[in-house]
Every structure is written in C-alpha cells, then in structure tokens.
Amino acid sequence: MGAHELHPDPARDGGGNSAAPEGIVVGVDGSDHGQCALVWAAREAQRRRRPLHIVTAYSVPIFAASGLDGGYATVDDSVIREGAEAIVRQALEKVSSYDIEVTGSVENGDASGVLLEMSETAELLVFGTRGRGGFVGRLLGSVSSALPAHAKCPTVTIPLVCSDRLGEPTEDRRVRAEQAKAGHQRVENVVVVGVDGSEQARVAVLEAADQAERLGATLRVVCAVPQYSGSLAWVPAPMDRKALFADIQATLDAGMAWLRSHFPNLPAESVLKDGSPVDVLVEESRHVELVVVGTRGRGGFTGMLLGSTSDGVLHHAKGPVMVVPDREDPRLADRARFGPMLDAS
C-alpha cells in the first residue's frame, strides 16, 4: 500500500506557498462524475507508478444586500471547508486499496484556476464531465470545458456514461437509460488518436502511443474527412474526392512509418474514414479504452479535426478522452524524412 494523506488546510511549504503536486491530479466534488474520474485516475497512477493527488476546490460566496443599508455578507468559511474536507477524505478512503502514494488537499479558489495552476507541475489532470452544484460545486462541468484548452499538461475527461465499465454505480436516470439502450459492449484494448496532418496532431499521436504502451494496447490512428460544406463555395471547380483521399492516405502512411520508427514494438494501425471527425471519434469512444486528440489543428479540407472538434468530442464522448496540449517533442524533428506531409499551415 502507498501513503495516504490529507492536507485539510492546503499543503504548505516553509515559504507559505501551496506545494505543487506532481504525478496524476484528479478533481473531485462528491458527485458520481467525480467518483468515476477518481477510479480512472487511481488505476492510471498505478499503471504509471506515479503519485495521485486528489483535490477539491471551493470559493466562499458573497451576497449583496438589497435593502437601504446595502452591503455585502459572506457565508461562514468553516462550514464549507468541513464539507470539502469530508469529500476528500471519502475519496482517499475509496482508493486506499490501490498500491499508490496518495495525497489530498482542499483549495480555496476557483476550481478552474486551481487545477490550471496544478497543471504546471502535474503529469496528467483527470476530471469528470460535470458535477454537483452548490458551494463546492462546479468543480466539474465548467472545468471540463475550460481546462483542456488551457492546461499545461494532458487532461483526461471521464463521462458518467462509462461508469459501468469502471464498475461505478450511478443514480442518473438519463445515463442509466442510455447504458441500458446500448447494452453491454466489450471494450477493446485499443487507444484511438485523431489526426489531421497538423503538428499538433503529431504531438497527440506520440502521447497516444506512449499511453498505448502503458496499457499494452493497440494504437489506432484515425483520420476523418468530412463532406464539403457551404464554407467551400468559393472553390472554382468540383474537387476530385478520390484524389483527395489518395493524397491523405499517402500522408497517413508516411506518418505511420515515422511512428513505427519510434515505437517499433507497438501494434499500430491507421484508418481513413469518410465522415464528420466528431461523429467518427465519438463512435470510436463507445468501445475503446481511450480517445486522444490535440487542443487544436488545421482548418481547411481535412476539417479542423482538432480544436472545435476536440470540444465536440469532449461533449459527446462515451468513454475517456485525453486532450494533449501543443508542446515541443524532439521526436517530431525527423518526421519529414518518412514521406509527404501536409503544408504546415
């Protein structure tokens, strides 16, 4: 067993500043969504043999008086903090059986800001798609929309609809109805990554390959090409879609050759699909371990696979989604040696 520790008044170092957590950081708020994120994060920490830090955040609401003697009143901080501490203690107890080092803290401040600051030192941030309201509330929900675009480390969002694959119960009737309709689906030991030929997508591919190796999984590289939309009305002549697919396939094949040079023992496959990138990746998320996308990508004919699409995937995915921020990676330097690349626009 690893160490389990709660810092009821955020962990402090000798200088009075919050200690920066490393390893895996998971946000909890007592909701079913947070419980699913917690279980996934604990399993991931055990896989990576990295410490897990559990955090909840709250801010004290201020109410403006409406009478002639108007002023401002605050709610008692101690009551809210006690509730937040109870949430973290329950989370620590829930993961006590994992062979990992675990710490927990209660932070005073906006949840998005707290987790964004932690992303400076964390290896991975994990959270649910939405959470409970109230004073502790909104740790999840608004956070799951804001953080992936701004975090300094990869983030993983866990939707409640995949609670059954994590062995977690839920009383959410909408989710239970969706699970009953879908029936039991076998989860393939596959990591899917969406690509569009951009540098940001190649960064996501490398992170996805690292994750597939940790899971002992197959990596599936997916490129989806949507139908033309009204935004392309300026194109002077009909495009040869067959030729377009041939060009993209050649680029995809070159990218796979480059990937295999860095991961020679990783089972990997590529798929080129005709369809909306959001629809394709959401469908993949139903039956694979993880879907990986970048924070943004290219516009144009291959369709902004990342960026607006990553947001669409996050909102509709049926399984865990990792969003990888743009960053430097020395393995990108030799990509051009393996064949054609799309213009780096």
mmCIF file of C-alpha atoms in Angstrom:
data_model
loop_
_atom_site.group_PDB
_atom_site.id
_atom_site.type_symbol
_atom_site.label_atom_id
_atom_site.label_comp_id
_atom_site.label_asym_id
_atom_site.label_seq_id
_atom_site.Cartn_x
_atom_site.Cartn_y
_atom_site.Cartn_z
ATOM 1 C CA MET A 1 0.000 0.000 0.000
ATOM 2 C CA GLY A 2 1.111 3.563 -0.609
ATOM 3 C CA ALA A 3 0.894 6.528 1.742
ATOM 4 C CA HIS A 4 -2.465 8.291 2.116
ATOM 5 C CA GLU A 5 -2.518 11.846 3.376
ATOM 6 C CA LEU A 6 -4.975 14.764 3.561
ATOM 7 C CA HIS A 7 -3.892 18.376 3.889
ATOM 8 C CA PRO A 8 -7.017 19.995 5.325
ATOM 9 C CA ASP A 9 -5.547 23.441 5.031
ATOM 10 C CA PRO A 10 -3.810 23.207 1.637
ATOM 11 C CA ALA A 11 -0.337 21.673 1.806
ATOM 12 C CA ARG A 12 2.149 24.361 2.603
ATOM 13 C CA ASP A 13 5.868 24.535 2.294
ATOM 14 C CA GLY A 14 8.149 26.528 4.502
ATOM 15 C CA GLY A 15 7.597 29.709 2.494
ATOM 16 C CA GLY A 16 3.817 29.622 2.902
ATOM 17 C CA ASN A 17 3.086 28.668 -0.691
ATOM 18 C CA SER A 18 0.997 25.695 -1.798
ATOM 19 C CA ALA A 19 3.100 22.639 -2.511
ATOM 20 C CA ALA A 20 2.919 21.839 -6.234
ATOM 21 C CA PRO A 21 1.581 18.317 -6.846
ATOM 22 C CA GLU A 22 3.265 16.012 -9.322
ATOM 23 C CA GLY A 23 2.095 12.819 -10.991
ATOM 24 C CA ILE A 24 -1.659 12.410 -11.541
ATOM 25 C CA VAL A 25 -4.065 15.079 -10.237
ATOM 26 C CA VAL A 26 -7.799 14.324 -10.055
ATOM 27 C CA GLY A 27 -10.568 16.785 -9.243
ATOM 28 C CA VAL A 28 -13.449 15.519 -7.081
ATOM 29 C CA ASP A 29 -16.604 17.119 -5.705
ATOM 30 C CA GLY A 30 -18.605 14.217 -4.313
ATOM 31 C CA SER A 31 -20.623 13.656 -7.495
ATOM 32 C CA ASP A 32 -20.897 10.399 -9.464
ATOM 33 C CA HIS A 33 -18.884 12.067 -12.217
ATOM 34 C CA GLY A 34 -16.091 12.784 -9.765
ATOM 35 C CA GLN A 35 -16.140 9.198 -8.475
ATOM 36 C CA CYS A 36 -15.653 7.845 -11.997
ATOM 37 C CA ALA A 37 -12.764 10.247 -12.570
ATOM 38 C CA LEU A 38 -11.235 9.175 -9.250
ATOM 39 C CA VAL A 39 -11.325 5.461 -10.104
ATOM 40 C CA TRP A 40 -9.839 6.028 -13.565
ATOM 41 C CA ALA A 41 -7.110 8.277 -12.117
ATOM 42 C CA ALA A 42 -6.193 5.746 -9.410
ATOM 43 C CA ARG A 43 -5.852 2.987 -11.996
ATOM 44 C CA GLU A 44 -3.729 5.252 -14.170
ATOM 45 C CA ALA A 45 -1.484 6.223 -11.252
ATOM 46 C CA GLN A 46 -0.948 2.538 -10.521
ATOM 47 C CA ARG A 47 -0.157 1.837 -14.194
ATOM 48 C CA ARG A 48 2.366 4.671 -14.338
ATOM 49 C CA ARG A 49 3.672 4.044 -10.806
ATOM 50 C CA ARG A 50 3.173 7.717 -10.100
ATOM 51 C CA PRO A 51 1.653 9.508 -7.096
ATOM 52 C CA LEU A 52 -2.011 10.523 -7.109
ATOM 53 C CA HIS A 53 -3.161 13.869 -5.740
ATOM 54 C CA ILE A 54 -6.889 14.329 -5.010
ATOM 55 C CA VAL A 55 -8.157 17.893 -4.893
ATOM 56 C CA THR A 56 -11.409 19.715 -4.367
ATOM 57 C CA ALA A 57 -11.792 23.490 -4.566
ATOM 58 C CA TYR A 58 -14.331 25.925 -3.262
ATOM 59 C CA SER A 59 -14.853 29.658 -3.076
ATOM 60 C CA VAL A 60 -16.859 31.490 -0.436
ATOM 61 C CA PRO A 61 -19.890 33.184 -1.999
ATOM 62 C CA ILE A 62 -20.528 36.864 -1.302
ATOM 63 C CA PHE A 63 -24.099 38.136 -1.262
ATOM 64 C CA ALA A 64 -25.077 41.748 -1.936
ATOM 65 C CA ALA A 65 -27.821 43.086 0.341
ATOM 66 C CA SER A 66 -30.865 44.619 -1.351
ATOM 67 C CA GLY A 67 -32.064 46.941 1.423
ATOM 68 C CA LEU A 68 -31.289 50.604 2.040
ATOM 69 C CA ASP A 69 -28.497 49.533 4.359
ATOM 70 C CA GLY A 70 -26.966 47.629 1.472
ATOM 71 C CA GLY A 71 -23.650 45.943 1.912
ATOM 72 C CA TYR A 72 -22.029 42.595 1.444
ATOM 73 C CA ALA A 73 -22.252 39.444 3.545
ATOM 74 C CA THR A 74 -20.231 36.252 3.339
ATOM 75 C CA VAL A 75 -21.046 32.676 4.258
ATOM 76 C CA ASP A 76 -19.117 31.033 7.100
ATOM 77 C CA ASP A 77 -15.967 29.602 5.524
ATOM 78 C CA SER A 78 -15.532 26.859 8.140
ATOM 79 C CA VAL A 79 -18.799 25.087 7.289
ATOM 80 C CA ILE A 80 -17.953 24.922 3.592
ATOM 81 C CA ARG A 81 -14.389 23.799 4.265
ATOM 82 C CA GLU A 82 -15.561 20.990 6.523
ATOM 83 C CA GLY A 83 -17.783 19.684 3.741
ATOM 84 C CA ALA A 84 -14.926 19.904 1.249
ATOM 85 C CA GLU A 85 -12.577 18.081 3.612
ATOM 86 C CA ALA A 86 -15.148 15.296 4.035
ATOM 87 C CA ILE A 87 -15.283 14.859 0.248
ATOM 88 C CA VAL A 88 -11.507 14.486 0.022
ATOM 89 C CA ARG A 89 -11.361 12.086 2.982
ATOM 90 C CA GLN A 90 -14.016 9.880 1.352
ATOM 91 C CA ALA A 91 -12.013 9.915 -1.875
ATOM 92 C CA LEU A 92 -8.829 8.914 -0.039
ATOM 93 C CA GLU A 93 -10.670 6.026 1.570
ATOM 94 C CA LYS A 94 -12.097 4.919 -1.774
ATOM 95 C CA VAL A 95 -8.663 4.466 -3.330
ATOM 96 C CA SER A 96 -6.958 3.080 -0.219
ATOM 97 C CA SER A 97 -6.709 -0.403 -1.752
ATOM 98 C CA TYR A 98 -4.524 0.785 -4.657
ATOM 99 C CA ASP A 99 -0.783 0.360 -4.381
ATOM 100 C CA ILE A 100 -0.046 4.028 -4.909
ATOM 101 C CA GLU A 101 1.067 7.079 -2.957
ATOM 102 C CA VAL A 102 -1.979 9.321 -2.468
ATOM 103 C CA THR A 103 -2.351 12.814 -1.069
ATOM 104 C CA GLY A 104 -5.348 15.112 -0.933
ATOM 105 C CA SER A 105 -5.973 18.803 -0.457
ATOM 106 C CA VAL A 106 -8.786 21.306 -0.177
ATOM 107 C CA GLU A 107 -8.084 24.516 -2.063
ATOM 108 C CA ASN A 108 -9.807 27.875 -1.653
ATOM 109 C CA GLY A 109 -10.379 29.416 -5.057
ATOM 110 C CA ASP A 110 -11.963 28.958 -8.452
ATOM 111 C CA ALA A 111 -11.761 25.304 -9.460
ATOM 112 C CA SER A 112 -10.570 26.024 -12.996
ATOM 113 C CA GLY A 113 -7.848 28.335 -11.723
ATOM 114 C CA VAL A 114 -6.725 25.860 -9.049
ATOM 115 C CA LEU A 115 -6.408 22.954 -11.487
ATOM 116 C CA LEU A 116 -4.857 25.124 -14.186
ATOM 117 C CA GLU A 117 -2.124 26.136 -11.754
ATOM 118 C CA MET A 118 -1.586 22.494 -10.792
ATOM 119 C CA SER A 119 -1.190 21.600 -14.470
ATOM 120 C CA GLU A 120 2.138 23.469 -14.425
ATOM 121 C CA THR A 121 3.726 20.610 -12.453
ATOM 122 C CA ALA A 122 1.292 17.694 -12.890
ATOM 123 C CA GLU A 123 1.858 14.892 -15.362
ATOM 124 C CA LEU A 124 -1.869 14.453 -16.027
ATOM 125 C CA LEU A 125 -5.134 16.099 -14.921
ATOM 126 C CA VAL A 126 -8.292 13.953 -14.629
ATOM 127 C CA PHE A 127 -11.879 15.083 -14.036
ATOM 128 C CA GLY A 128 -15.476 14.220 -14.847
ATOM 129 C CA THR A 129 -17.675 15.851 -17.446
ATOM 130 C CA ARG A 130 -19.826 17.688 -14.930
ATOM 131 C CA GLY A 131 -20.525 17.740 -11.219
ATOM 132 C CA ARG A 132 -22.848 18.876 -8.487
ATOM 133 C CA GLY A 133 -23.948 22.442 -7.941
ATOM 134 C CA GLY A 134 -23.727 24.294 -4.651
ATOM 135 C CA PHE A 135 -20.820 25.946 -2.925
ATOM 136 C CA VAL A 136 -18.206 23.267 -3.538
ATOM 137 C CA GLY A 137 -19.829 22.859 -6.916
ATOM 138 C CA ARG A 138 -18.831 23.465 -10.459
ATOM 139 C CA LEU A 139 -15.508 21.752 -9.835
ATOM 140 C CA LEU A 140 -16.546 19.634 -12.786
ATOM 141 C CA GLY A 141 -18.649 20.838 -15.675
ATOM 142 C CA SER A 142 -17.361 24.311 -16.459
ATOM 143 C CA VAL A 143 -13.929 22.942 -15.567
ATOM 144 C CA SER A 144 -14.150 20.113 -18.095
ATOM 145 C CA SER A 145 -14.789 22.679 -20.822
ATOM 146 C CA ALA A 146 -12.181 25.235 -19.749
ATOM 147 C CA LEU A 147 -9.203 23.145 -18.704
ATOM 148 C CA PRO A 148 -8.383 21.056 -21.808
ATOM 149 C CA ALA A 149 -7.827 24.203 -23.863
ATOM 150 C CA HIS A 150 -5.505 25.875 -21.355
ATOM 151 C CA ALA A 151 -3.842 23.175 -19.237
ATOM 152 C CA LYS A 152 -0.079 22.800 -19.480
ATOM 153 C CA CYS A 153 -0.243 19.002 -19.264
ATOM 154 C CA PRO A 154 -2.538 16.417 -20.898
ATOM 155 C CA THR A 155 -6.049 16.185 -19.457
ATOM 156 C CA VAL A 156 -8.432 13.226 -19.346
ATOM 157 C CA THR A 157 -12.185 13.737 -19.122
ATOM 158 C CA ILE A 158 -14.309 10.828 -17.878
ATOM 159 C CA PRO A 159 -18.005 10.858 -18.899
ATOM 160 C CA LEU A 160 -20.512 9.360 -16.483
ATOM 161 C CA VAL A 161 -21.948 7.150 -19.227
ATOM 162 C CA CYS A 162 -18.858 4.923 -18.958
ATOM 163 C CA SER A 163 -19.431 4.345 -15.221
ATOM 164 C CA ASP A 164 -20.412 0.742 -15.917
ATOM 165 C CA ARG A 165 -17.016 -0.074 -17.447
ATOM 166 C CA LEU A 166 -15.378 1.359 -14.311
ATOM 167 C CA GLY A 167 -17.621 -0.656 -12.020
ATOM 168 C CA GLU A 168 -19.177 2.502 -10.551
ATOM 169 C CA PRO A 169 -22.913 2.835 -9.777
ATOM 170 C CA THR A 170 -24.949 5.890 -10.760
ATOM 171 C CA GLU A 171 -28.462 7.058 -9.981
ATOM 172 C CA ASP A 172 -28.573 9.350 -13.008
ATOM 173 C CA ARG A 173 -31.684 8.141 -14.835
ATOM 174 C CA ARG A 174 -30.660 9.556 -18.198
ATOM 175 C CA VAL A 175 -27.290 7.828 -18.044
ATOM 176 C CA ARG A 176 -28.793 4.537 -16.848
ATOM 177 C CA ALA A 177 -31.311 4.625 -19.694
ATOM 178 C CA GLU A 178 -28.517 5.265 -22.198
ATOM 179 C CA GLN A 179 -26.466 2.400 -20.771
ATOM 180 C CA ALA A 180 -29.472 0.062 -20.919
ATOM 181 C CA LYS A 181 -30.158 1.042 -24.528
ATOM 182 C CA ALA A 182 -26.535 0.474 -25.568
ATOM 183 C CA GLY A 183 -26.353 -2.848 -23.723
ATOM 184 C CA HIS A 184 -23.111 -4.455 -22.643
ATOM 185 C CA GLN A 185 -20.314 -3.608 -25.061
ATOM 186 C CA ARG A 186 -16.909 -5.211 -24.917
ATOM 187 C CA VAL A 187 -14.214 -2.584 -24.530
ATOM 188 C CA GLU A 188 -11.367 -3.211 -26.962
ATOM 189 C CA ASN A 189 -7.831 -2.795 -25.646
ATOM 190 C CA VAL A 190 -7.253 -0.007 -28.145
ATOM 191 C CA VAL A 191 -6.182 3.635 -27.892
ATOM 192 C CA VAL A 192 -7.589 5.791 -30.703
ATOM 193 C CA VAL A 193 -5.965 9.065 -31.751
ATOM 194 C CA GLY A 194 -7.445 11.559 -34.184
ATOM 195 C CA VAL A 195 -5.103 13.134 -36.728
ATOM 196 C CA ASP A 196 -5.394 15.785 -39.415
ATOM 197 C CA GLY A 197 -1.824 16.228 -40.646
ATOM 198 C CA SER A 198 -1.024 19.120 -38.291
ATOM 199 C CA GLU A 199 1.965 19.366 -35.970
ATOM 200 C CA GLN A 200 -0.438 19.411 -33.006
ATOM 201 C CA ALA A 201 -1.885 16.086 -34.147
ATOM 202 C CA ARG A 202 1.582 14.535 -34.310
ATOM 203 C CA VAL A 203 2.170 15.589 -30.686
ATOM 204 C CA ALA A 204 -1.114 13.864 -29.793
ATOM 205 C CA VAL A 205 -0.040 10.729 -31.680
ATOM 206 C CA LEU A 206 3.170 10.477 -29.655
ATOM 207 C CA GLU A 207 1.276 10.832 -26.361
ATOM 208 C CA ALA A 208 -1.310 8.279 -27.537
ATOM 209 C CA ALA A 209 1.465 5.834 -28.442
ATOM 210 C CA ASP A 210 3.044 6.255 -25.006
ATOM 211 C CA GLN A 211 -0.361 5.564 -23.430
ATOM 212 C CA ALA A 212 -0.971 2.514 -25.621
ATOM 213 C CA GLU A 213 2.358 1.085 -24.481
ATOM 214 C CA ARG A 214 1.368 1.565 -20.822
ATOM 215 C CA LEU A 215 -1.916 -0.246 -21.451
ATOM 216 C CA GLY A 216 -0.371 -2.977 -23.593
ATOM 217 C CA ALA A 217 -2.911 -1.827 -26.190
ATOM 218 C CA THR A 218 -3.094 -1.402 -29.955
ATOM 219 C CA LEU A 219 -2.841 2.155 -31.277
ATOM 220 C CA ARG A 220 -5.433 3.111 -33.908
ATOM 221 C CA VAL A 221 -4.665 6.299 -35.834
ATOM 222 C CA VAL A 222 -7.870 7.729 -37.316
ATOM 223 C CA CYS A 223 -8.228 10.461 -39.910
ATOM 224 C CA ALA A 224 -11.783 11.536 -40.795
ATOM 225 C CA VAL A 225 -12.549 13.622 -43.875
ATOM 226 C CA PRO A 226 -15.909 15.427 -43.690
ATOM 227 C CA GLN A 227 -18.093 16.290 -46.649
ATOM 228 C CA TYR A 228 -17.643 19.727 -48.165
ATOM 229 C CA SER A 229 -19.726 22.443 -46.563
ATOM 230 C CA GLY A 230 -21.077 25.781 -47.695
ATOM 231 C CA SER A 231 -17.893 27.413 -46.444
ATOM 232 C CA LEU A 232 -16.134 25.965 -49.504
ATOM 233 C CA ALA A 233 -18.463 27.607 -52.011
ATOM 234 C CA TRP A 234 -15.534 29.691 -53.310
ATOM 235 C CA VAL A 235 -13.820 26.596 -54.723
ATOM 236 C CA PRO A 236 -13.797 27.191 -58.508
ATOM 237 C CA ALA A 237 -14.351 23.587 -59.618
ATOM 238 C CA PRO A 238 -15.560 20.325 -58.081
ATOM 239 C CA MET A 239 -12.808 18.577 -56.205
ATOM 240 C CA ASP A 240 -11.767 15.076 -57.022
ATOM 241 C CA ARG A 241 -12.587 13.421 -53.690
ATOM 242 C CA LYS A 242 -10.917 10.192 -54.761
ATOM 243 C CA ALA A 243 -7.671 12.045 -55.456
ATOM 244 C CA LEU A 244 -8.009 13.895 -52.164
ATOM 245 C CA PHE A 245 -8.321 10.598 -50.298
ATOM 246 C CA ALA A 246 -5.291 9.218 -52.151
ATOM 247 C CA ASP A 247 -3.183 12.209 -51.110
ATOM 248 C CA ILE A 248 -4.303 11.958 -47.487
ATOM 249 C CA GLN A 249 -3.676 8.201 -47.442
ATOM 250 C CA ALA A 250 -0.119 8.731 -48.708
ATOM 251 C CA THR A 251 0.471 11.251 -45.921
ATOM 252 C CA LEU A 252 -1.095 8.911 -43.370
ATOM 253 C CA ASP A 253 1.105 6.014 -44.498
ATOM 254 C CA ALA A 254 4.225 8.185 -44.198
ATOM 255 C CA GLY A 255 3.137 9.240 -40.727
ATOM 256 C CA MET A 256 2.696 5.617 -39.683
ATOM 257 C CA ALA A 257 6.201 4.782 -40.939
ATOM 258 C CA TRP A 258 7.556 7.637 -38.819
ATOM 259 C CA LEU A 259 5.561 6.462 -35.789
ATOM 260 C CA ARG A 260 6.821 2.888 -36.097
ATOM 261 C CA SER A 261 10.403 4.153 -36.194
ATOM 262 C CA HIS A 262 9.894 5.467 -32.662
ATOM 263 C CA PHE A 263 7.639 2.648 -31.425
ATOM 264 C CA PRO A 264 8.870 -0.470 -33.273
ATOM 265 C CA ASN A 265 7.160 -2.921 -30.913
ATOM 266 C CA LEU A 266 3.803 -1.169 -30.623
ATOM 267 C CA PRO A 267 0.881 -2.751 -32.523
ATOM 268 C CA ALA A 268 -0.464 0.128 -34.623
ATOM 269 C CA GLU A 269 -2.967 0.583 -37.431
ATOM 270 C CA SER A 270 -4.354 3.513 -39.402
ATOM 271 C CA VAL A 271 -7.892 4.160 -40.611
ATOM 272 C CA LEU A 272 -9.043 6.784 -43.123
ATOM 273 C CA LYS A 273 -12.773 7.448 -42.851
ATOM 274 C CA ASP A 274 -15.314 9.453 -44.805
ATOM 275 C CA GLY A 275 -17.365 11.413 -42.308
ATOM 276 C CA SER A 276 -17.533 14.017 -39.569
ATOM 277 C CA PRO A 277 -14.478 13.865 -37.280
ATOM 278 C CA VAL A 278 -16.689 14.377 -34.213
ATOM 279 C CA ASP A 279 -19.075 11.581 -35.200
ATOM 280 C CA VAL A 280 -16.240 9.196 -36.063
ATOM 281 C CA LEU A 281 -14.328 9.744 -32.810
ATOM 282 C CA VAL A 282 -17.445 9.683 -30.623
ATOM 283 C CA GLU A 283 -18.419 6.353 -32.164
ATOM 284 C CA GLU A 284 -14.904 5.010 -31.531
ATOM 285 C CA SER A 285 -15.148 6.128 -27.894
ATOM 286 C CA ARG A 286 -18.008 3.691 -27.244
ATOM 287 C CA HIS A 287 -15.819 0.616 -27.351
ATOM 288 C CA VAL A 288 -12.145 1.581 -26.877
ATOM 289 C CA GLU A 289 -10.086 2.330 -23.776
ATOM 290 C CA LEU A 290 -9.249 5.911 -24.670
ATOM 291 C CA VAL A 291 -9.650 8.518 -27.417
ATOM 292 C CA VAL A 292 -6.837 11.074 -27.786
ATOM 293 C CA VAL A 293 -6.986 14.449 -29.558
ATOM 294 C CA GLY A 294 -4.935 17.625 -29.620
ATOM 295 C CA THR A 295 -6.113 21.009 -28.453
ATOM 296 C CA ARG A 296 -6.285 22.409 -31.961
ATOM 297 C CA GLY A 297 -5.455 21.532 -35.559
ATOM 298 C CA ARG A 298 -5.634 22.734 -39.111
ATOM 299 C CA GLY A 299 -8.655 24.165 -40.815
ATOM 300 C CA GLY A 300 -9.464 23.580 -44.458
ATOM 301 C CA PHE A 301 -10.388 20.428 -46.300
ATOM 302 C CA THR A 302 -9.454 17.871 -43.646
ATOM 303 C CA GLY A 303 -11.779 19.707 -41.431
ATOM 304 C CA MET A 304 -10.440 21.148 -38.179
ATOM 305 C CA LEU A 305 -10.196 17.691 -36.658
ATOM 306 C CA LEU A 306 -8.748 19.257 -33.543
ATOM 307 C CA GLY A 307 -9.878 22.494 -31.931
ATOM 308 C CA SER A 308 -13.615 22.806 -32.422
ATOM 309 C CA THR A 309 -13.744 19.062 -32.980
ATOM 310 C CA SER A 310 -11.942 18.244 -29.739
ATOM 311 C CA ASP A 311 -14.615 20.279 -27.950
ATOM 312 C CA GLY A 312 -17.356 18.335 -29.753
ATOM 313 C CA VAL A 313 -15.760 15.014 -28.845
ATOM 314 C CA LEU A 314 -15.473 16.056 -25.188
ATOM 315 C CA HIS A 315 -19.162 16.934 -25.016
ATOM 316 C CA HIS A 316 -20.440 13.739 -26.660
ATOM 317 C CA ALA A 317 -17.854 11.001 -25.984
ATOM 318 C CA LYS A 318 -18.964 7.696 -24.477
ATOM 319 C CA GLY A 319 -15.571 6.896 -22.975
ATOM 320 C CA PRO A 320 -12.462 8.629 -21.600
ATOM 321 C CA VAL A 321 -10.957 11.396 -23.753
ATOM 322 C CA MET A 322 -7.404 12.708 -23.462
ATOM 323 C CA VAL A 323 -6.600 16.177 -24.793
ATOM 324 C CA VAL A 324 -2.907 16.826 -25.412
ATOM 325 C CA PRO A 325 -1.587 20.413 -25.405
ATOM 326 C CA ASP A 326 0.756 21.657 -28.086
ATOM 327 C CA ARG A 327 4.354 21.259 -26.935
ATOM 328 C CA GLU A 328 7.872 20.589 -28.142
ATOM 329 C CA ASP A 329 8.957 16.990 -28.680
ATOM 330 C CA PRO A 330 12.342 16.050 -30.162
ATOM 331 C CA ARG A 331 10.755 13.045 -31.896
ATOM 332 C CA LEU A 332 8.974 15.441 -34.274
ATOM 333 C CA ALA A 333 12.244 16.526 -35.882
ATOM 334 C CA ASP A 334 12.617 13.553 -38.232
ATOM 335 C CA ARG A 335 9.018 13.307 -39.491
ATOM 336 C CA ALA A 336 9.831 14.830 -42.921
ATOM 337 C CA ARG A 337 12.308 12.029 -43.696
ATOM 338 C CA PHE A 338 9.491 9.492 -43.957
ATOM 339 C CA GLY A 339 7.497 10.976 -46.818
ATOM 340 C CA PRO A 340 4.852 13.532 -47.758
ATOM 341 C CA MET A 341 3.438 15.962 -45.207
ATOM 342 C CA LEU A 342 0.545 18.369 -45.461
ATOM 343 C CA ASP A 343 1.525 22.009 -45.586
ATOM 344 C CA ALA A 344 2.439 23.189 -42.098
ATOM 345 C CA SER A 345 -0.121 25.996 -42.142
#
